[in-house]
Amino acid sequence: MREDIHTTGVPVLCASCEARHRGICGALNSEQLAALAKSTKRHKAEAGKELVGDSRSVERFSNVLSGVVKLTKTLSDGRQQIVGLQFAPDFLGRPFQSESTLTAEAATDVELCSFPRQTLERMMKEQPNLEHRLLEQKLRELDQARDWMVALGRKTAAEKIASFLLMIARNIDPAVSLEGRGAAFDLPLSRAEIADFLGLTVETVSRQITRLRGEKIIRVENNRHVIIDDMSRLAARAGD
Amino acid sequence: MREDIHTTGVPVLCASCEARHRGICGALNSEQLAALAKSTKRHKAEAGKELVGDSRSVERFSNVLSGVVKLTKTLSDGRQQIVGLQFAPDFLGRPFQSESTLTAEAATDVELCSFPRQTLERMMKEQPNLEHRLLEQKLRELDQARDWMVALGRKTAAEKIASFLLMIARNIDPAVSLEGRGAAFDLPLSRAEIADFLGLTVETVSRQITRLRGEKIIRVENNRHVIIDDMSRLAARAGD
DNA sequence: CGTCACGTTGAACGGGATCAATCCCGGTGG
DNA sequence: CCACCGGGATTGATCCCGTTCAACGTGACG
C-alpha cells in the first residue's frame, strides 16, 4: 500500500515523517520536498512553551509531529478559552496574515517541523495541491470548532466532560471511533486546561470526573491516565 | 478603481454581482465565469426556508447575494446552536464532503446564486486561484468561529449581547469598525435565534437588551430595529 | 522536612434557566 | 369599526447548576 509515495530522493528528514502522507507535505514531490527541507528545522518544545504569541508577527509555520498543541484566546481581564487542539500531523499556522490573533502553546512535549512562512506561501503558488491540502486541513479545523461551539453553548458540564474524553480518545487512538471497544490514554491537558477548553472551572471539571469514576464508567490513574471501561455509557452522556 | 476587472464578455448575470470582486467569483476570468454561469441559478428564498439539511446530500453550493443565512447544529433532544452567520458575498457550502453536518437556513429573505457542487470542484482544479479564494473565505470563517468560542465559553450574558450587537453592526455597515460613530440597523435574527447564537435563553436575551435600553446605550424600535447611541460604552461591555 | 503546583472536596452564593403571566402588534373576520 | 386571535417579546417569581471561596490532600523536588 501507498506505493504512490516513492522514497527515492526524499530528504532523510522527511523519510519517516507522518506529515508526508497524512499532513500537508503529501502534496509535494521529492524535488519539492528537498527544496522545502532546505529551510526546514525540526525541533522539540517542552510542555508549557509558547510557540506563537498573540498579536506578534509570525515568521514560521510548522507541522506538529508529536504531542499536542493548544490554541488559546485570552480576554483583557485574564479569562481564557482554548479554541483548538492540534495533534500530529496537523499544520500549525494562519496563512495570509502576518499577525496572529491567538496564542499557540505546547500542551505536552511536542516535536515540530517548521519552515519560513514565505517559503510555504511561495510553494503554494507553484503547487496548487499544497493549497488544496491546506484547505482540507482548515475545513477539518472549522468542523471541529463548530462541534465545540455546540458543546460550549448548549451542553451541560457532564456532557462537556464526556464529549471531551471521547474526542481525546478518538484522536489518540483512531480505532476507537470504529469499534465501540474501550480505550486508555494519557490526558494531554491539566484540569485547568480542560476547564479552559470546556468553558468551566477546575472544580467543576474535577467533580464531573469524580462522578464518572464513581459510576464505574472510567478509571483514572495518576490524575492523567484515563481508562474508559464503559464506552457506550460514556457516549450516551455526550449528549449529541 | 478596480480596472483589473474588465466587464467585457462577463455574463449579464454576473455583471453587477458582488461575489465577483469580494466573493469567490473574483478568481475567475470572463471565460470561466461564462462557463460557470451556464449551470448557475439565481433564486430567492424567504426567511425561515431551509437551504441545506443536516446529513442530507448536498448537490449545489451558493453565494449569498443578499440577506443573512444561519448555520445551525441541533442535538438529539432539540437543543440548538447557531454556529455561523453568513452575509453577502459569502460562499455557502462544505467542499469535499457530500454530506452536510449542519443545517443552513435563511434568517432573513435571501438571494442566492447557486451552482452544482461538481462544477465548482472541477473548476477548482483548473483554476487554483479559485481554491485560494475559498481558502481565504474558510480561514475567515474559522477566525470568526474561534472568536465566538471565547464568547460562548467565557463571556457573561451581558457581554455576549454587546459583542453580538457590535458584530452585526460591523457586518451591516463596515464603516462602523473604522469610525467609532453610531450605527443603526435591522437585526437579522429573532430573539429566539439570538439566544441560539449566544447559548442563552430568549428571556435572558430580552432582559439584557432591555437593560442596555435602560442605560441609554441603545434604542430599539419595532423589536427589530436597533440604534446604537453610545458606541464606546457598548464596546466597553463586549468584554475583550 | 517544607514548599509548591496540582487536584479534590465541601459549603454558600448567584447568574442564568425555568415556569408562568402579560403585553404588544399585525392580521382576519364579524 | 371593533373583537378576536396567534406568535413573538417582555416581565416577574422561583429554582438549580455551576461558580466562588475556602480547606485539605497528594506527590515531586529542594
XYZ file of C-alpha atoms (C1' of nucleotides) in Angstrom:
540
model
C 0.000 0.000 0.000
C 0.967 3.614 -0.575
C 3.246 2.786 -3.484
C 2.339 6.216 -4.851
C 4.837 7.721 -2.438
C 8.273 6.826 -3.690
C 11.005 7.362 -1.176
C 13.871 7.767 -3.603
C 15.253 11.264 -3.417
C 13.214 12.140 -0.382
C 15.202 14.065 2.220
C 16.208 11.901 5.174
C 14.412 14.353 7.396
C 11.134 13.548 5.685
C 11.627 9.853 5.028
C 9.672 8.603 8.005
C 7.619 11.718 8.608
C 3.927 11.362 9.132
C 3.268 14.771 7.612
C 4.323 13.281 4.325
C 1.259 11.128 3.918
C -1.426 12.456 6.208
C -0.122 16.016 6.518
C 0.339 18.791 4.023
C 3.729 17.585 2.771
C 1.974 14.754 0.970
C 1.219 17.312 -1.720
C 4.890 17.647 -2.618
C 7.087 15.513 -4.865
C 10.615 14.602 -3.840
C 12.164 17.614 -5.544
C 9.836 19.999 -3.814
C 10.332 18.242 -0.523
C 14.065 18.673 -0.934
C 13.608 22.370 -1.658
C 11.412 22.839 1.379
C 13.729 20.755 3.547
C 16.496 23.272 2.936
C 14.792 25.894 5.056
C 13.160 23.429 7.366
C 14.039 22.914 11.002
C 12.993 20.123 13.301
C 12.856 20.936 16.963
C 11.288 19.975 20.241
C 9.483 22.148 22.741
C 8.534 21.073 26.215
C 5.080 21.350 27.717
C 4.118 24.915 28.508
C 6.364 26.555 25.931
C 4.697 29.348 23.982
C 5.012 28.682 20.273
C 3.131 31.583 18.740
C 2.272 34.714 20.636
C -0.935 36.707 20.417
C -0.600 39.703 18.107
C 3.026 39.000 17.438
C 4.277 38.577 13.915
C 4.621 35.014 12.751
C 7.604 34.170 10.626
C 7.404 30.412 10.632
C 4.739 27.761 10.207
C 5.071 24.182 11.390
C 3.801 20.670 11.268
C 3.066 19.004 14.557
C 4.996 15.731 14.536
C 4.124 14.506 18.003
C 2.432 15.802 21.103
C -0.456 18.235 21.400
C -0.588 21.969 20.786
C -3.338 24.124 22.282
C -4.619 27.322 20.705
C -5.934 29.835 23.203
C -7.563 33.232 23.269
C -7.451 35.487 26.296
C -9.742 38.344 27.290
C -8.247 41.518 28.705
C -9.107 40.535 32.257
C -7.394 37.178 32.004
C -10.282 34.856 31.252
C -9.048 32.239 28.827
C -10.579 29.925 26.277
C -8.880 27.147 24.357
C -10.198 27.382 20.798
C -8.435 24.417 19.263
C -6.216 21.427 19.859
C -3.765 20.174 17.276
C -2.430 16.656 17.013
C 0.140 15.149 14.657
C 0.318 15.659 11.755
C -1.666 18.882 11.887
C -0.463 22.068 10.291
C 0.127 24.955 12.663
C -0.260 28.461 11.305
C -2.572 31.061 9.848
C -1.632 31.723 6.213
C -2.163 35.133 4.576
C -1.986 37.080 7.786
C 1.226 38.061 9.453
C -0.253 38.815 12.869
C -1.533 36.020 14.995
C -4.860 36.533 16.776
C -4.275 33.726 19.194
C -1.607 32.036 21.252
C -0.265 28.583 20.434
C 1.309 26.697 23.284
C 2.737 23.224 23.709
C 0.234 21.324 25.851
C 2.522 18.313 26.097
C 6.117 17.984 24.977
C 5.949 18.377 21.220
C 8.077 17.885 18.155
C 7.685 20.352 15.356
C 8.942 20.695 11.836
C 8.956 24.353 10.935
C 9.656 26.389 7.813
C 9.517 30.074 6.893
C 6.115 31.499 6.177
C 7.290 32.973 2.907
C 8.672 29.697 1.644
C 5.375 27.966 2.151
C 3.341 30.762 0.612
C 5.626 30.751 -2.422
C 5.373 26.990 -2.814
C 1.618 27.167 -2.638
C 1.595 29.232 -5.784
C 3.697 26.685 -7.663
C 1.955 23.625 -6.322
C -1.818 24.064 -6.059
C -2.031 20.659 -4.497
C -0.385 22.104 -1.407
C -3.048 24.740 -1.088
C -5.623 22.001 -1.520
C -4.232 20.057 1.415
C -4.172 23.167 3.494
C -7.789 23.874 2.623
C -8.794 20.388 3.686
C -6.946 20.769 6.965
C -8.586 24.109 7.682
C -12.003 22.722 6.773
C -11.474 19.977 9.343
C -10.489 22.564 11.939
C -13.620 24.525 11.106
C -15.810 21.439 11.509
C -14.230 20.770 14.884
C -14.583 24.367 16.008
C -18.281 24.228 15.187
C -18.772 20.975 17.033
C -17.261 22.602 20.105
C -19.444 25.648 19.753
C -22.428 23.367 20.311
C -20.751 21.911 23.371
C -19.840 25.329 24.748
C -23.217 26.877 24.121
C -25.658 24.104 24.796
C -24.192 21.175 26.681
C -24.194 20.653 30.439
C -20.964 20.233 32.391
C -21.419 16.456 32.464
C -21.959 16.314 28.714
C -18.974 18.531 28.058
C -16.658 16.242 30.009
C -17.983 13.122 28.326
C -17.634 14.676 24.868
C -14.139 15.808 25.708
C -12.979 12.373 26.822
C -14.428 10.794 23.692
C -12.780 13.374 21.492
C -9.381 12.802 23.062
C -9.773 9.040 22.926
C -10.533 9.221 19.223
C -7.555 11.431 18.491
C -5.075 9.338 20.414
C -6.367 6.020 19.142
C -8.334 6.309 15.885
C -9.564 2.732 16.265
C -11.942 3.884 18.971
C -14.218 5.607 16.510
C -14.707 2.454 14.501
C -15.040 -0.147 17.214
C -17.056 0.545 20.301
C -14.347 -1.034 22.427
C -12.690 0.584 25.427
C -9.650 2.805 25.342
C -6.860 4.011 27.579
C -4.799 7.131 27.149
C -2.975 9.939 28.887
C -4.826 13.224 29.058
C -2.778 15.831 27.202
C -4.255 18.602 29.360
C -4.265 19.507 33.028
C -7.563 20.040 34.847
C -7.161 23.773 34.449
C -6.649 23.385 30.711
C -9.649 21.096 30.365
C -11.639 23.793 32.145
C -10.366 26.424 29.705
C -11.312 24.187 26.844
C -14.833 23.467 28.040
C -15.702 26.865 29.443
C -15.885 25.543 33.004
C -13.934 25.924 36.250
C -11.331 23.495 37.568
C -13.633 22.482 40.387
C -16.481 21.531 38.088
C -14.156 19.512 35.883
C -12.825 17.682 38.888
C -16.291 16.943 40.254
C -17.580 15.617 36.939
C -14.589 13.335 36.504
C -15.039 12.053 40.040
C -18.654 11.390 39.190
C -17.814 9.330 36.093
C -15.315 7.449 38.227
C -17.967 6.772 40.863
C -20.284 5.359 38.225
C -17.550 2.998 37.025
C -17.616 4.430 33.538
C -13.958 5.418 33.653
C -10.933 4.802 35.846
C -8.219 7.376 36.460
C -4.622 6.685 37.456
C -2.071 9.328 38.458
C -4.537 12.068 37.553
C -3.568 11.886 33.917
C -4.135 8.340 32.764
C -7.723 7.521 31.835
C -9.212 4.107 31.124
C -12.654 4.018 29.613
C -14.448 0.962 30.944
C -17.893 1.558 29.553
C -17.603 3.265 26.206
C -21.283 3.112 25.324
C -22.434 4.591 28.611
C -19.860 7.350 28.184
C -21.037 8.053 24.650
C -24.613 8.208 25.916
C -23.593 11.042 28.217
C -22.021 13.103 25.461
C -25.451 14.388 24.572
C -25.484 14.550 20.789
C -10.776 51.954 -9.434
C -10.957 48.215 -9.994
C -9.867 48.436 -13.627
C -8.420 44.942 -13.137
C -11.890 43.552 -13.588
C -12.906 44.033 -17.178
C -16.559 43.610 -17.799
C -16.382 42.713 -21.454
C -17.611 39.184 -22.003
C -18.856 38.845 -18.474
C -22.244 37.144 -18.248
C -25.069 39.599 -17.586
C -25.928 37.604 -14.523
C -22.528 38.381 -13.040
C -22.055 41.913 -14.299
C -23.162 43.668 -11.150
C -22.612 40.803 -8.753
C -20.783 41.453 -5.542
C -19.380 37.930 -5.476
C -17.298 38.905 -8.466
C -15.000 41.188 -6.563
C -15.279 40.346 -2.886
C -16.546 36.767 -3.274
C -15.023 33.680 -4.795
C -16.004 34.502 -8.379
C -13.323 37.172 -8.420
C -10.895 34.352 -9.084
C -12.426 33.663 -12.475
C -11.828 35.349 -15.839
C -14.720 36.144 -18.119
C -14.477 32.845 -19.995
C -14.610 30.858 -16.826
C -17.415 32.991 -15.497
C -19.366 32.278 -18.643
C -18.748 28.565 -18.232
C -19.880 28.630 -14.639
C -22.870 30.811 -15.456
C -24.220 28.053 -17.687
C -25.064 25.869 -14.734
C -25.759 28.733 -12.396
C -29.131 29.619 -10.993
C -30.154 32.738 -9.158
C -33.029 32.438 -6.758
C -34.634 33.920 -3.693
C -35.669 32.200 -0.507
C -37.790 33.742 2.176
C -36.897 33.904 5.841
C -37.163 30.511 7.530
C -36.594 28.435 4.412
C -34.216 25.527 4.945
C -31.414 25.711 2.382
C -29.219 22.770 3.346
C -30.406 19.941 5.552
C -28.405 18.174 8.220
C -26.957 14.874 6.972
C -28.590 15.267 3.605
C -26.514 15.147 0.477
C -25.581 18.492 -0.957
C -25.645 18.858 -4.695
C -25.286 22.585 -5.004
C -23.169 25.333 -3.465
C -24.100 29.015 -3.482
C -23.009 32.550 -2.999
C -25.078 34.663 -0.673
C -26.021 37.782 -2.643
C -28.169 39.490 -0.039
C -29.695 38.710 3.313
C -28.348 36.542 6.094
C -28.005 32.771 6.300
C -27.655 30.990 9.636
C -25.829 27.707 10.121
C -27.186 25.611 12.960
C -26.453 22.359 14.722
C -29.060 20.500 16.700
C -28.641 17.925 19.459
C -30.859 14.860 19.511
C -33.106 16.336 22.204
C -33.736 19.528 20.245
C -31.246 21.923 21.811
C -29.916 24.135 19.064
C -26.818 26.208 18.480
C -26.150 28.609 15.644
C -22.534 28.004 14.615
C -22.201 30.638 11.938
C -23.834 33.528 10.131
C -23.189 34.295 6.502
C -23.562 37.650 4.843
C -23.145 38.673 1.216
C -20.978 37.808 -0.592
C -20.073 34.727 1.488
C -19.736 31.302 -0.026
C -22.164 28.714 1.294
C -21.063 25.094 1.257
C -18.664 22.485 2.556
C -16.408 21.313 -0.276
C -15.002 17.771 -0.421
C -17.770 16.236 1.593
C -21.086 15.262 0.183
C -22.965 15.049 3.471
C -23.690 18.181 5.395
C -23.147 18.096 9.151
C -25.235 21.151 9.760
C -28.386 22.926 8.652
C -28.330 26.148 6.653
C -31.443 28.278 6.870
C -32.429 31.681 5.548
C -32.503 34.005 8.575
C -33.888 36.859 6.523
C -35.156 36.822 2.961
C -32.090 35.947 0.906
C -30.908 35.906 -2.668
C -28.593 33.120 -3.688
C -26.574 32.271 -6.740
C -26.090 28.525 -6.804
C -24.162 26.071 -8.963
C -23.582 22.309 -8.931
C -21.020 21.026 -6.462
C -19.241 19.064 -9.149
C -18.853 22.078 -11.419
C -17.151 24.053 -8.724
C -14.895 21.216 -7.673
C -13.853 20.686 -11.285
C -13.155 24.366 -11.803
C -11.032 24.467 -8.681
C -8.663 22.007 -10.290
C -8.282 24.151 -13.384
C -8.098 27.477 -11.618
C -6.038 27.313 -8.407
C -6.939 30.895 -7.739
C -10.470 29.749 -7.036
C -9.282 27.360 -4.398
C -7.218 30.182 -2.962
C -10.266 32.393 -2.567
C -12.147 29.572 -0.978
C -9.311 29.003 1.459
C -9.332 32.643 2.443
C -13.069 32.574 2.986
C -12.868 29.466 5.115
C -9.991 30.944 7.119
C -12.167 33.942 7.868
C -14.995 31.666 8.963
C -12.580 29.808 11.202
C -11.379 33.049 12.799
C -14.976 34.054 13.446
C -15.880 30.652 14.859
C -12.985 30.924 17.295
C -13.964 34.407 18.370
C -17.407 33.104 19.195
C -15.998 30.163 21.109
C -14.499 32.685 23.520
C -17.847 34.406 23.821
C -19.721 31.133 24.340
C -17.275 29.724 26.844
C -16.157 32.727 28.828
C -18.363 35.766 28.431
C -21.323 36.729 30.608
C -24.802 37.182 29.152
C -24.341 40.958 29.102
C -21.031 40.685 27.276
C -22.453 38.224 24.787
C -25.252 40.586 23.829
C -22.911 43.565 23.496
C -20.485 41.569 21.338
C -23.345 40.331 19.203
C -24.713 43.803 18.529
C -21.263 45.069 17.616
C -20.668 42.143 15.320
C -23.926 42.687 13.476
C -23.345 46.427 13.235
C -19.963 45.821 11.653
C -21.334 43.353 9.147
C -24.220 45.521 8.055
C -22.225 48.729 7.916
C -18.463 48.150 7.593
C -17.783 51.829 8.334
C -18.578 51.166 11.980
C -15.376 49.266 12.535
C -13.268 52.169 11.329
C -15.007 55.121 12.894
C -16.352 54.917 16.416
C -19.545 56.595 15.330
C -23.026 55.287 15.984
C -24.952 52.909 13.804
C -28.485 51.818 13.075
C -29.600 48.539 11.561
C -32.253 45.857 11.494
C -31.479 42.730 13.482
C -31.422 39.792 11.088
C -32.407 37.419 13.891
C -35.372 36.983 16.209
C -34.836 36.901 19.967
C -35.005 33.111 19.876
C -32.337 32.987 17.199
C -30.086 35.384 19.072
C -30.460 33.073 22.046
C -29.465 30.083 19.920
C -26.482 32.005 18.684
C -25.241 33.071 22.099
C -26.042 29.933 24.049
C -28.693 31.683 26.142
C -32.468 31.613 26.553
C -34.935 34.027 24.982
C -35.717 35.504 28.371
C -32.110 36.327 29.136
C -31.629 37.915 25.727
C -34.701 40.032 26.248
C -33.650 41.151 29.730
C -30.164 42.128 28.615
C -31.469 44.152 25.700
C -33.931 45.886 27.996
C -31.014 46.660 30.303
C -28.969 48.277 27.530
C -32.044 50.248 26.583
C -32.478 51.413 30.174
C -28.903 52.616 30.270
C -29.458 54.631 27.093
C -26.748 52.781 25.228
C -29.118 51.604 22.523
C -32.646 52.297 21.351
C -34.950 49.663 19.868
C -37.870 50.239 17.526
C -40.383 47.614 16.411
C -38.340 44.910 18.156
C -36.017 44.606 15.208
C -34.536 48.000 14.541
C -31.572 48.922 16.732
C -29.903 52.316 17.073
C -26.596 52.413 18.894
C -26.395 55.707 20.743
C -23.243 55.153 22.715
C -20.869 53.033 20.713
C -17.935 53.295 23.080
C -19.927 52.307 26.132
C -21.325 49.360 24.184
C -17.846 48.310 23.111
C -16.694 48.534 26.714
C -19.313 45.946 27.613
C -18.207 43.456 24.984
C -15.504 42.287 27.351
C -12.486 41.647 25.162
C 11.372 18.386 56.363
C 8.929 22.456 53.975
C 7.278 24.129 49.834
C 4.812 24.491 45.697
C 1.863 23.059 41.987
C -1.970 20.463 41.111
C -6.120 18.105 42.251
C -10.108 17.098 45.219
C -13.849 18.100 48.354
C -17.205 20.991 50.975
C -20.425 24.958 51.783
C -22.616 29.074 50.243
C -23.791 32.091 46.577
C -25.532 33.882 42.308
C -26.306 34.209 37.259
C -28.997 32.400 34.112
C -32.617 28.807 33.435
C -37.290 27.597 34.103
C -42.086 28.284 34.641
C -45.828 31.331 34.137
C -48.353 35.511 33.263
C -48.854 39.506 30.462
C -48.056 42.602 26.680
C -47.782 44.018 22.021
C -48.927 44.118 17.373
C -50.305 42.728 12.825
C -53.765 40.089 10.660
C -58.501 38.321 9.991
C -63.228 38.137 10.193
C -67.501 39.829 12.077
C -65.185 49.900 13.275
C -64.111 46.621 16.897
C -63.349 41.670 18.630
C -60.586 38.109 18.384
C -56.591 35.520 17.548
C -51.644 33.898 17.485
C -46.774 34.457 17.578
C -43.107 36.990 19.330
C -41.336 39.775 23.129
C -41.297 41.278 27.844
C -41.584 40.895 32.799
C -41.853 38.535 37.255
C -41.001 34.676 40.717
C -38.548 30.775 41.770
C -35.135 27.252 41.173
C -30.827 24.960 40.258
C -26.355 24.166 38.084
C -22.026 25.766 38.041
C -19.249 29.327 40.297
C -16.858 31.113 44.162
C -14.397 30.848 48.269
C -12.019 28.044 51.320
C -9.887 23.988 53.268
C -7.422 19.924 52.581
C -4.867 16.008 50.125
C -1.055 14.344 47.338
C 3.209 13.873 45.132
C 7.605 15.920 43.207
C 11.520 18.317 44.465
C 14.619 21.401 47.071
